[in-house]
Amino acid sequence: MTQTGSALPPPSRARRLLEPLALLALLAGLWFAMTAPPDATQGDFYRILYIHVPSAWLAFLAFGVTAVGSIGYLIGRRRSWDRVAAASASVGVVFTALTLVTGSIWGRPVWGVWWDFGDARLMSTAIMFFVYLGYLALRRTVEDPETRALRSAVLGAVAVIQVPLVYFSVNLFRTLHQTQTIRPDGAAMEPEMLLALLVNVVAFTVLYAALLARRIEVGRLEEIAEELTPAEPAGRAVQPPPLGEVGGG
């Protein structure tokens, strides 16, 4: 195959190290999560917090990066910005799904229900999840690369308004969900538990970086495949009827 100007460069050393580093960080996070003391009221049920909270924070970060990439594309019209925005949105959707699943698992023994449709945090997070699923669906339904990037950038720049709404929903609406565990005036948890939480936040951040780098690489490969695939000429799918059917003959 003849190489073109869009040939994929080899991965950098930093990118190659991210995945094993993420694995080591996750193992360290697991050790801290399992050795931290149990909660006084929730017992060991609370340990899912070490997955739930980092997942939520990284979803916020991922969608923030999507917004930055979207705004960067709107300003400079560079495909690299669009690639970062799309990759981060994909990873963010995964973290949001993990947030919703672990929240339901946590809620069942603590609250007595898997889901509460009246809870502001649960519903706003679910809406954010479906909005970014729509963002990913939009990217699949628009064939022209420039049009796809432009429309996605507009949605990616606007949709990020949900992040502060989701985060502050527990303060704006006093429903079932508890308020923030870590606040500017301090953390409402024991130092050992806080350390375990912060270690897992760092571990999930490294995991996000590794997934983002991999997804950007896949996005670049998809662009190359798209460039090498010849466009379907208009009207090719329309076939003339057999001569014997013309005029009823």
PDB file of C-alpha atoms in Angstrom:
ATOM      1  CA  MET A   1       0.000   0.000   0.000  1.00  0.00           C
ATOM      2  CA  THR A   2       1.331   3.405  -0.899  1.00  0.00           C
ATOM      3  CA  GLN A   3       1.898   5.636   2.097  1.00  0.00           C
ATOM      4  CA  THR A   4       0.103   8.935   2.165  1.00  0.00           C
ATOM      5  CA  GLY A   5       0.571  12.122   4.172  1.00  0.00           C
ATOM      6  CA  SER A   6      -1.923  10.774   6.722  1.00  0.00           C
ATOM      7  CA  ALA A   7       0.208   7.742   7.635  1.00  0.00           C
ATOM      8  CA  LEU A   8       0.012   6.945  11.326  1.00  0.00           C
ATOM      9  CA  PRO A   9       3.207   7.725  13.258  1.00  0.00           C
ATOM     10  CA  PRO A  10       4.567   5.079  15.627  1.00  0.00           C
ATOM     11  CA  PRO A  11       3.380   5.450  19.238  1.00  0.00           C
ATOM     12  CA  SER A  12       5.628   7.469  21.507  1.00  0.00           C
ATOM     13  CA  ARG A  13       7.403   5.934  24.487  1.00  0.00           C
ATOM     14  CA  ALA A  14       5.081   7.829  26.837  1.00  0.00           C
ATOM     15  CA  ARG A  15       2.027   6.349  25.120  1.00  0.00           C
ATOM     16  CA  ARG A  16       3.467   2.834  25.339  1.00  0.00           C
ATOM     17  CA  LEU A  17       4.092   3.264  29.070  1.00  0.00           C
ATOM     18  CA  LEU A  18       0.623   4.583  29.899  1.00  0.00           C
ATOM     19  CA  GLU A  19      -1.200   1.248  29.810  1.00  0.00           C
ATOM     20  CA  PRO A  20       1.126  -0.711  32.139  1.00  0.00           C
ATOM     21  CA  LEU A  21       1.339   2.362  34.381  1.00  0.00           C
ATOM     22  CA  ALA A  22      -2.466   2.460  34.516  1.00  0.00           C
ATOM     23  CA  LEU A  23      -2.538  -1.213  35.497  1.00  0.00           C
ATOM     24  CA  LEU A  24      -0.057  -0.665  38.317  1.00  0.00           C
ATOM     25  CA  ALA A  25      -1.967   2.396  39.510  1.00  0.00           C
ATOM     26  CA  LEU A  26      -5.248   0.459  39.553  1.00  0.00           C
ATOM     27  CA  LEU A  27      -3.646  -2.344  41.556  1.00  0.00           C
ATOM     28  CA  ALA A  28      -2.347   0.210  44.052  1.00  0.00           C
ATOM     29  CA  GLY A  29      -5.801   1.781  44.235  1.00  0.00           C
ATOM     30  CA  LEU A  30      -7.364  -1.631  44.866  1.00  0.00           C
ATOM     31  CA  TRP A  31      -4.918  -2.298  47.712  1.00  0.00           C
ATOM     32  CA  PHE A  32      -5.703   1.035  49.378  1.00  0.00           C
ATOM     33  CA  ALA A  33      -9.444   0.499  48.888  1.00  0.00           C
ATOM     34  CA  MET A  34      -9.380  -2.944  50.513  1.00  0.00           C
ATOM     35  CA  THR A  35      -7.137  -1.987  53.436  1.00  0.00           C
ATOM     36  CA  ALA A  36      -8.900   1.254  54.383  1.00  0.00           C
ATOM     37  CA  PRO A  37     -11.059   1.018  57.536  1.00  0.00           C
ATOM     38  CA  PRO A  38     -14.774   0.237  57.135  1.00  0.00           C
ATOM     39  CA  ASP A  39     -17.352   2.995  57.385  1.00  0.00           C
ATOM     40  CA  ALA A  40     -19.033   3.444  60.783  1.00  0.00           C
ATOM     41  CA  THR A  41     -22.575   3.213  59.365  1.00  0.00           C
ATOM     42  CA  GLN A  42     -22.255   1.570  55.939  1.00  0.00           C
ATOM     43  CA  GLY A  43     -19.641  -1.010  56.843  1.00  0.00           C
ATOM     44  CA  ASP A  44     -17.880  -2.496  53.819  1.00  0.00           C
ATOM     45  CA  PHE A  45     -20.672  -1.428  51.430  1.00  0.00           C
ATOM     46  CA  TYR A  46     -19.052   1.990  51.212  1.00  0.00           C
ATOM     47  CA  ARG A  47     -15.941   0.570  49.485  1.00  0.00           C
ATOM     48  CA  ILE A  48     -17.639   0.884  46.105  1.00  0.00           C
ATOM     49  CA  LEU A  49     -17.132   4.621  46.673  1.00  0.00           C
ATOM     50  CA  TYR A  50     -13.531   4.057  45.551  1.00  0.00           C
ATOM     51  CA  ILE A  51     -14.855   3.202  42.091  1.00  0.00           C
ATOM     52  CA  HIS A  52     -17.988   5.335  42.011  1.00  0.00           C
ATOM     53  CA  VAL A  53     -16.478   8.703  42.918  1.00  0.00           C
ATOM     54  CA  PRO A  54     -13.342   8.489  40.701  1.00  0.00           C
ATOM     55  CA  SER A  55     -15.545   7.366  37.789  1.00  0.00           C
ATOM     56  CA  ALA A  56     -17.761  10.416  38.219  1.00  0.00           C
ATOM     57  CA  TRP A  57     -14.814  12.800  38.482  1.00  0.00           C
ATOM     58  CA  LEU A  58     -13.178  11.345  35.393  1.00  0.00           C
ATOM     59  CA  ALA A  59     -16.445  11.574  33.455  1.00  0.00           C
ATOM     60  CA  PHE A  60     -16.494  15.295  34.284  1.00  0.00           C
ATOM     61  CA  LEU A  61     -12.865  15.626  33.194  1.00  0.00           C
ATOM     62  CA  ALA A  62     -13.477  13.700  29.965  1.00  0.00           C
ATOM     63  CA  PHE A  63     -16.423  15.875  28.955  1.00  0.00           C
ATOM     64  CA  GLY A  64     -14.437  18.971  29.847  1.00  0.00           C
ATOM     65  CA  VAL A  65     -11.681  17.825  27.469  1.00  0.00           C
ATOM     66  CA  THR A  66     -14.363  17.205  24.831  1.00  0.00           C
ATOM     67  CA  ALA A  67     -15.519  20.796  25.250  1.00  0.00           C
ATOM     68  CA  VAL A  68     -11.949  22.107  24.950  1.00  0.00           C
ATOM     69  CA  GLY A  69     -11.370  20.027  21.825  1.00  0.00           C
ATOM     70  CA  SER A  70     -14.684  21.175  20.362  1.00  0.00           C
ATOM     71  CA  ILE A  71     -13.940  24.852  20.978  1.00  0.00           C
ATOM     72  CA  GLY A  72     -10.429  24.334  19.584  1.00  0.00           C
ATOM     73  CA  TYR A  73     -11.912  22.899  16.399  1.00  0.00           C
ATOM     74  CA  LEU A  74     -14.427  25.737  16.050  1.00  0.00           C
ATOM     75  CA  ILE A  75     -11.578  28.248  16.316  1.00  0.00           C
ATOM     76  CA  GLY A  76      -8.863  26.572  14.240  1.00  0.00           C
ATOM     77  CA  ARG A  77     -10.718  23.924  12.151  1.00  0.00           C
ATOM     78  CA  ARG A  78      -7.934  21.411  12.843  1.00  0.00           C
ATOM     79  CA  ARG A  79      -8.883  17.735  12.693  1.00  0.00           C
ATOM     80  CA  SER A  80      -6.598  16.945  15.624  1.00  0.00           C
ATOM     81  CA  TRP A  81      -8.887  18.957  17.932  1.00  0.00           C
ATOM     82  CA  ASP A  82     -11.920  17.048  16.671  1.00  0.00           C
ATOM     83  CA  ARG A  83     -10.095  13.762  17.188  1.00  0.00           C
ATOM     84  CA  VAL A  84      -9.344  14.605  20.830  1.00  0.00           C
ATOM     85  CA  ALA A  85     -12.939  15.721  21.449  1.00  0.00           C
ATOM     86  CA  ALA A  86     -14.395  12.527  19.994  1.00  0.00           C
ATOM     87  CA  ALA A  87     -11.951  10.262  21.829  1.00  0.00           C
ATOM     88  CA  SER A  88     -12.546  11.931  25.188  1.00  0.00           C
ATOM     89  CA  ALA A  89     -16.331  11.754  24.742  1.00  0.00           C
ATOM     90  CA  SER A  90     -16.085   8.003  24.109  1.00  0.00           C
ATOM     91  CA  VAL A  91     -14.075   7.482  27.274  1.00  0.00           C
ATOM     92  CA  GLY A  92     -16.345   9.813  29.222  1.00  0.00           C
ATOM     93  CA  VAL A  93     -19.419   7.798  28.278  1.00  0.00           C
ATOM     94  CA  VAL A  94     -17.732   4.657  29.641  1.00  0.00           C
ATOM     95  CA  PHE A  95     -16.926   6.377  32.943  1.00  0.00           C
ATOM     96  CA  THR A  96     -20.461   7.780  33.186  1.00  0.00           C
ATOM     97  CA  ALA A  97     -21.937   4.318  32.643  1.00  0.00           C
ATOM     98  CA  LEU A  98     -19.631   2.985  35.362  1.00  0.00           C
ATOM     99  CA  THR A  99     -20.781   5.812  37.642  1.00  0.00           C
ATOM    100  CA  LEU A 100     -24.443   4.938  37.120  1.00  0.00           C
ATOM    101  CA  VAL A 101     -23.925   1.200  37.590  1.00  0.00           C
ATOM    102  CA  THR A 102     -21.817   1.498  40.745  1.00  0.00           C
ATOM    103  CA  GLY A 103     -24.204   4.108  42.135  1.00  0.00           C
ATOM    104  CA  SER A 104     -27.113   1.708  41.728  1.00  0.00           C
ATOM    105  CA  ILE A 105     -25.163  -1.127  43.346  1.00  0.00           C
ATOM    106  CA  TRP A 106     -24.248   1.178  46.228  1.00  0.00           C
ATOM    107  CA  GLY A 107     -27.777   2.547  46.573  1.00  0.00           C
ATOM    108  CA  ARG A 108     -29.528  -0.803  46.913  1.00  0.00           C
ATOM    109  CA  PRO A 109     -28.112  -1.782  50.361  1.00  0.00           C
ATOM    110  CA  VAL A 110     -27.704   1.803  51.629  1.00  0.00           C
ATOM    111  CA  TRP A 111     -30.905   3.478  50.355  1.00  0.00           C
ATOM    112  CA  GLY A 112     -33.003   0.369  49.834  1.00  0.00           C
ATOM    113  CA  VAL A 113     -33.603   1.094  46.115  1.00  0.00           C
ATOM    114  CA  TRP A 114     -31.628   0.557  42.919  1.00  0.00           C
ATOM    115  CA  TRP A 115     -32.828   3.839  41.429  1.00  0.00           C
ATOM    116  CA  ASP A 116     -34.808   6.875  42.549  1.00  0.00           C
ATOM    117  CA  PHE A 117     -36.374   8.892  39.731  1.00  0.00           C
ATOM    118  CA  GLY A 118     -36.858  11.791  42.105  1.00  0.00           C
ATOM    119  CA  ASP A 119     -33.158  12.147  42.910  1.00  0.00           C
ATOM    120  CA  ALA A 120     -31.573  15.140  41.189  1.00  0.00           C
ATOM    121  CA  ARG A 121     -28.045  13.701  40.994  1.00  0.00           C
ATOM    122  CA  LEU A 122     -29.173  10.364  39.538  1.00  0.00           C
ATOM    123  CA  MET A 123     -31.454  11.871  36.915  1.00  0.00           C
ATOM    124  CA  SER A 124     -29.075  14.656  35.851  1.00  0.00           C
ATOM    125  CA  THR A 125     -26.259  12.115  35.468  1.00  0.00           C
ATOM    126  CA  ALA A 126     -28.498   9.856  33.387  1.00  0.00           C
ATOM    127  CA  ILE A 127     -29.471  12.782  31.149  1.00  0.00           C
ATOM    128  CA  MET A 128     -25.800  13.683  30.696  1.00  0.00           C
ATOM    129  CA  PHE A 129     -25.075  10.062  29.758  1.00  0.00           C
ATOM    130  CA  PHE A 130     -27.741  10.032  27.041  1.00  0.00           C
ATOM    131  CA  VAL A 131     -26.731  13.453  25.686  1.00  0.00           C
ATOM    132  CA  TYR A 132     -23.180  12.233  25.111  1.00  0.00           C
ATOM    133  CA  LEU A 133     -24.488   8.992  23.641  1.00  0.00           C
ATOM    134  CA  GLY A 134     -26.305  11.291  21.225  1.00  0.00           C
ATOM    135  CA  TYR A 135     -23.013  13.063  20.545  1.00  0.00           C
ATOM    136  CA  LEU A 136     -21.409   9.746  19.599  1.00  0.00           C
ATOM    137  CA  ALA A 137     -24.462   8.791  17.507  1.00  0.00           C
ATOM    138  CA  LEU A 138     -24.215  12.109  15.657  1.00  0.00           C
ATOM    139  CA  ARG A 139     -20.649  11.309  14.694  1.00  0.00           C
ATOM    140  CA  ARG A 140     -21.822   8.000  13.206  1.00  0.00           C
ATOM    141  CA  THR A 141     -24.704   9.420  11.191  1.00  0.00           C
ATOM    142  CA  VAL A 142     -22.937  12.280   9.363  1.00  0.00           C
ATOM    143  CA  GLU A 143     -20.738  11.028   6.511  1.00  0.00           C
ATOM    144  CA  ASP A 144     -18.947  14.215   5.442  1.00  0.00           C
ATOM    145  CA  PRO A 145     -15.908  14.646   7.756  1.00  0.00           C
ATOM    146  CA  GLU A 146     -16.028  18.443   7.868  1.00  0.00           C
ATOM    147  CA  THR A 147     -19.763  18.604   8.497  1.00  0.00           C
ATOM    148  CA  ARG A 148     -19.470  15.871  11.128  1.00  0.00           C
ATOM    149  CA  ALA A 149     -16.668  17.673  12.932  1.00  0.00           C
ATOM    150  CA  LEU A 150     -18.484  21.024  12.857  1.00  0.00           C
ATOM    151  CA  ARG A 151     -21.805  19.713  14.147  1.00  0.00           C
ATOM    152  CA  SER A 152     -20.095  17.603  16.800  1.00  0.00           C
ATOM    153  CA  ALA A 153     -18.005  20.568  17.926  1.00  0.00           C
ATOM    154  CA  VAL A 154     -21.097  22.709  18.433  1.00  0.00           C
ATOM    155  CA  LEU A 155     -22.772  19.990  20.492  1.00  0.00           C
ATOM    156  CA  GLY A 156     -19.586  19.206  22.427  1.00  0.00           C
ATOM    157  CA  ALA A 157     -19.091  22.865  23.341  1.00  0.00           C
ATOM    158  CA  VAL A 158     -22.694  23.303  24.506  1.00  0.00           C
ATOM    159  CA  ALA A 159     -23.234  19.952  26.264  1.00  0.00           C
ATOM    160  CA  VAL A 160     -20.498  20.619  28.845  1.00  0.00           C
ATOM    161  CA  ILE A 161     -22.904  22.933  30.697  1.00  0.00           C
ATOM    162  CA  GLN A 162     -24.307  19.732  32.186  1.00  0.00           C
ATOM    163  CA  VAL A 163     -21.114  19.045  34.153  1.00  0.00           C
ATOM    164  CA  PRO A 164     -21.530  21.837  36.748  1.00  0.00           C
ATOM    165  CA  LEU A 165     -25.282  21.181  36.831  1.00  0.00           C
ATOM    166  CA  VAL A 166     -24.699  17.534  37.712  1.00  0.00           C
ATOM    167  CA  TYR A 167     -21.995  18.362  40.251  1.00  0.00           C
ATOM    168  CA  PHE A 168     -24.014  21.031  42.081  1.00  0.00           C
ATOM    169  CA  SER A 169     -27.352  19.226  41.773  1.00  0.00           C
ATOM    170  CA  VAL A 170     -26.978  17.865  45.326  1.00  0.00           C
ATOM    171  CA  ASN A 171     -26.716  21.446  46.592  1.00  0.00           C
ATOM    172  CA  LEU A 172     -29.474  22.891  44.422  1.00  0.00           C
ATOM    173  CA  PHE A 173     -31.956  20.106  45.153  1.00  0.00           C
ATOM    174  CA  ARG A 174     -31.952  18.331  48.520  1.00  0.00           C
ATOM    175  CA  THR A 175     -33.084  14.879  47.423  1.00  0.00           C
ATOM    176  CA  LEU A 176     -31.899  11.362  48.300  1.00  0.00           C
ATOM    177  CA  HIS A 177     -28.280  11.736  47.213  1.00  0.00           C
ATOM    178  CA  GLN A 178     -25.755  12.936  49.780  1.00  0.00           C
ATOM    179  CA  THR A 179     -23.787  16.165  49.292  1.00  0.00           C
ATOM    180  CA  GLN A 180     -20.137  16.262  48.220  1.00  0.00           C
ATOM    181  CA  THR A 181     -17.739  14.250  50.341  1.00  0.00           C
ATOM    182  CA  ILE A 182     -14.814  16.586  49.591  1.00  0.00           C
ATOM    183  CA  ARG A 183     -15.584  20.291  49.926  1.00  0.00           C
ATOM    184  CA  PRO A 184     -13.489  23.488  50.147  1.00  0.00           C
ATOM    185  CA  ASP A 185     -13.893  23.457  53.931  1.00  0.00           C
ATOM    186  CA  GLY A 186     -12.553  19.900  54.251  1.00  0.00           C
ATOM    187  CA  ALA A 187     -13.402  16.247  53.670  1.00  0.00           C
ATOM    188  CA  ALA A 188     -16.194  14.423  55.518  1.00  0.00           C
ATOM    189  CA  MET A 189     -14.215  11.192  55.914  1.00  0.00           C
ATOM    190  CA  GLU A 190     -11.351   9.675  57.873  1.00  0.00           C
ATOM    191  CA  PRO A 191      -7.774  10.439  56.668  1.00  0.00           C
ATOM    192  CA  GLU A 192      -7.133   6.783  55.707  1.00  0.00           C
ATOM    193  CA  MET A 193     -10.333   6.689  53.672  1.00  0.00           C
ATOM    194  CA  LEU A 194      -9.517  10.016  52.045  1.00  0.00           C
ATOM    195  CA  LEU A 195      -6.036   8.774  51.106  1.00  0.00           C
ATOM    196  CA  ALA A 196      -7.517   5.640  49.527  1.00  0.00           C
ATOM    197  CA  LEU A 197      -9.996   7.765  47.577  1.00  0.00           C
ATOM    198  CA  LEU A 198      -7.308  10.136  46.287  1.00  0.00           C
ATOM    199  CA  VAL A 199      -5.073   7.221  45.254  1.00  0.00           C
ATOM    200  CA  ASN A 200      -7.945   5.793  43.239  1.00  0.00           C
ATOM    201  CA  VAL A 201      -8.674   9.170  41.660  1.00  0.00           C
ATOM    202  CA  VAL A 202      -5.047   9.300  40.508  1.00  0.00           C
ATOM    203  CA  ALA A 203      -5.255   5.702  39.266  1.00  0.00           C
ATOM    204  CA  PHE A 204      -8.410   6.417  37.283  1.00  0.00           C
ATOM    205  CA  THR A 205      -6.813   9.551  35.861  1.00  0.00           C
ATOM    206  CA  VAL A 206      -3.905   7.495  34.526  1.00  0.00           C
ATOM    207  CA  LEU A 207      -6.428   4.988  33.148  1.00  0.00           C
ATOM    208  CA  TYR A 208      -8.279   7.836  31.439  1.00  0.00           C
ATOM    209  CA  ALA A 209      -5.051   9.067  29.863  1.00  0.00           C
ATOM    210  CA  ALA A 210      -4.245   5.573  28.581  1.00  0.00           C
ATOM    211  CA  LEU A 211      -7.745   5.051  27.163  1.00  0.00           C
ATOM    212  CA  LEU A 212      -7.727   8.522  25.615  1.00  0.00           C
ATOM    213  CA  ALA A 213      -4.379   7.930  23.899  1.00  0.00           C
ATOM    214  CA  ARG A 214      -5.581   4.578  22.558  1.00  0.00           C
ATOM    215  CA  ARG A 215      -8.892   6.013  21.343  1.00  0.00           C
ATOM    216  CA  ILE A 216      -7.136   8.907  19.593  1.00  0.00           C
ATOM    217  CA  GLU A 217      -4.967   6.342  17.818  1.00  0.00           C
ATOM    218  CA  VAL A 218      -8.060   4.393  16.742  1.00  0.00           C
ATOM    219  CA  GLY A 219      -9.683   7.621  15.558  1.00  0.00           C
ATOM    220  CA  ARG A 220      -6.666   8.402  13.415  1.00  0.00           C
ATOM    221  CA  LEU A 221      -6.832   4.925  11.875  1.00  0.00           C
ATOM    222  CA  GLU A 222     -10.534   5.430  11.159  1.00  0.00           C
ATOM    223  CA  GLU A 223      -9.732   8.686   9.371  1.00  0.00           C
ATOM    224  CA  ILE A 224      -7.097   6.965   7.231  1.00  0.00           C
ATOM    225  CA  ALA A 225      -9.532   4.181   6.347  1.00  0.00           C
ATOM    226  CA  GLU A 226     -12.137   6.795   5.466  1.00  0.00           C
ATOM    227  CA  GLU A 227      -9.695   8.594   3.174  1.00  0.00           C
ATOM    228  CA  LEU A 228      -8.746   5.357   1.413  1.00  0.00           C
ATOM    229  CA  THR A 229     -12.362   4.264   0.892  1.00  0.00           C
ATOM    230  CA  PRO A 230     -13.674   5.632  -2.406  1.00  0.00           C
ATOM    231  CA  ALA A 231     -16.853   7.632  -2.126  1.00  0.00           C
ATOM    232  CA  GLU A 232     -19.976   6.051  -3.588  1.00  0.00           C
ATOM    233  CA  PRO A 233     -20.966   8.036  -6.716  1.00  0.00           C
ATOM    234  CA  ALA A 234     -24.423   9.533  -6.522  1.00  0.00           C
ATOM    235  CA  GLY A 235     -26.995   7.441  -8.344  1.00  0.00           C
ATOM    236  CA  ARG A 236     -24.955   4.228  -8.401  1.00  0.00           C
ATOM    237  CA  ALA A 237     -27.564   2.462  -6.297  1.00  0.00           C
ATOM    238  CA  VAL A 238     -30.281   3.333  -8.825  1.00  0.00           C
ATOM    239  CA  GLN A 239     -30.420   0.625 -11.494  1.00  0.00           C
ATOM    240  CA  PRO A 240     -32.360   0.898 -14.786  1.00  0.00           C
ATOM    241  CA  PRO A 241     -35.186  -1.612 -15.227  1.00  0.00           C
ATOM    242  CA  PRO A 242     -34.674  -4.539 -17.621  1.00  0.00           C
ATOM    243  CA  LEU A 243     -35.528  -3.686 -21.194  1.00  0.00           C
ATOM    244  CA  GLY A 244     -38.263  -6.292 -21.234  1.00  0.00           C
ATOM    245  CA  GLU A 245     -40.163  -4.474 -18.501  1.00  0.00           C
ATOM    246  CA  VAL A 246     -40.169  -1.091 -20.274  1.00  0.00           C
ATOM    247  CA  GLY A 247     -43.594  -0.367 -21.721  1.00  0.00           C
ATOM    248  CA  GLY A 248     -45.012  -3.595 -20.291  1.00  0.00           C
ATOM    249  CA  GLY A 249     -43.260  -5.586 -23.030  1.00  0.00           C
TER     250      GLY A 249
END
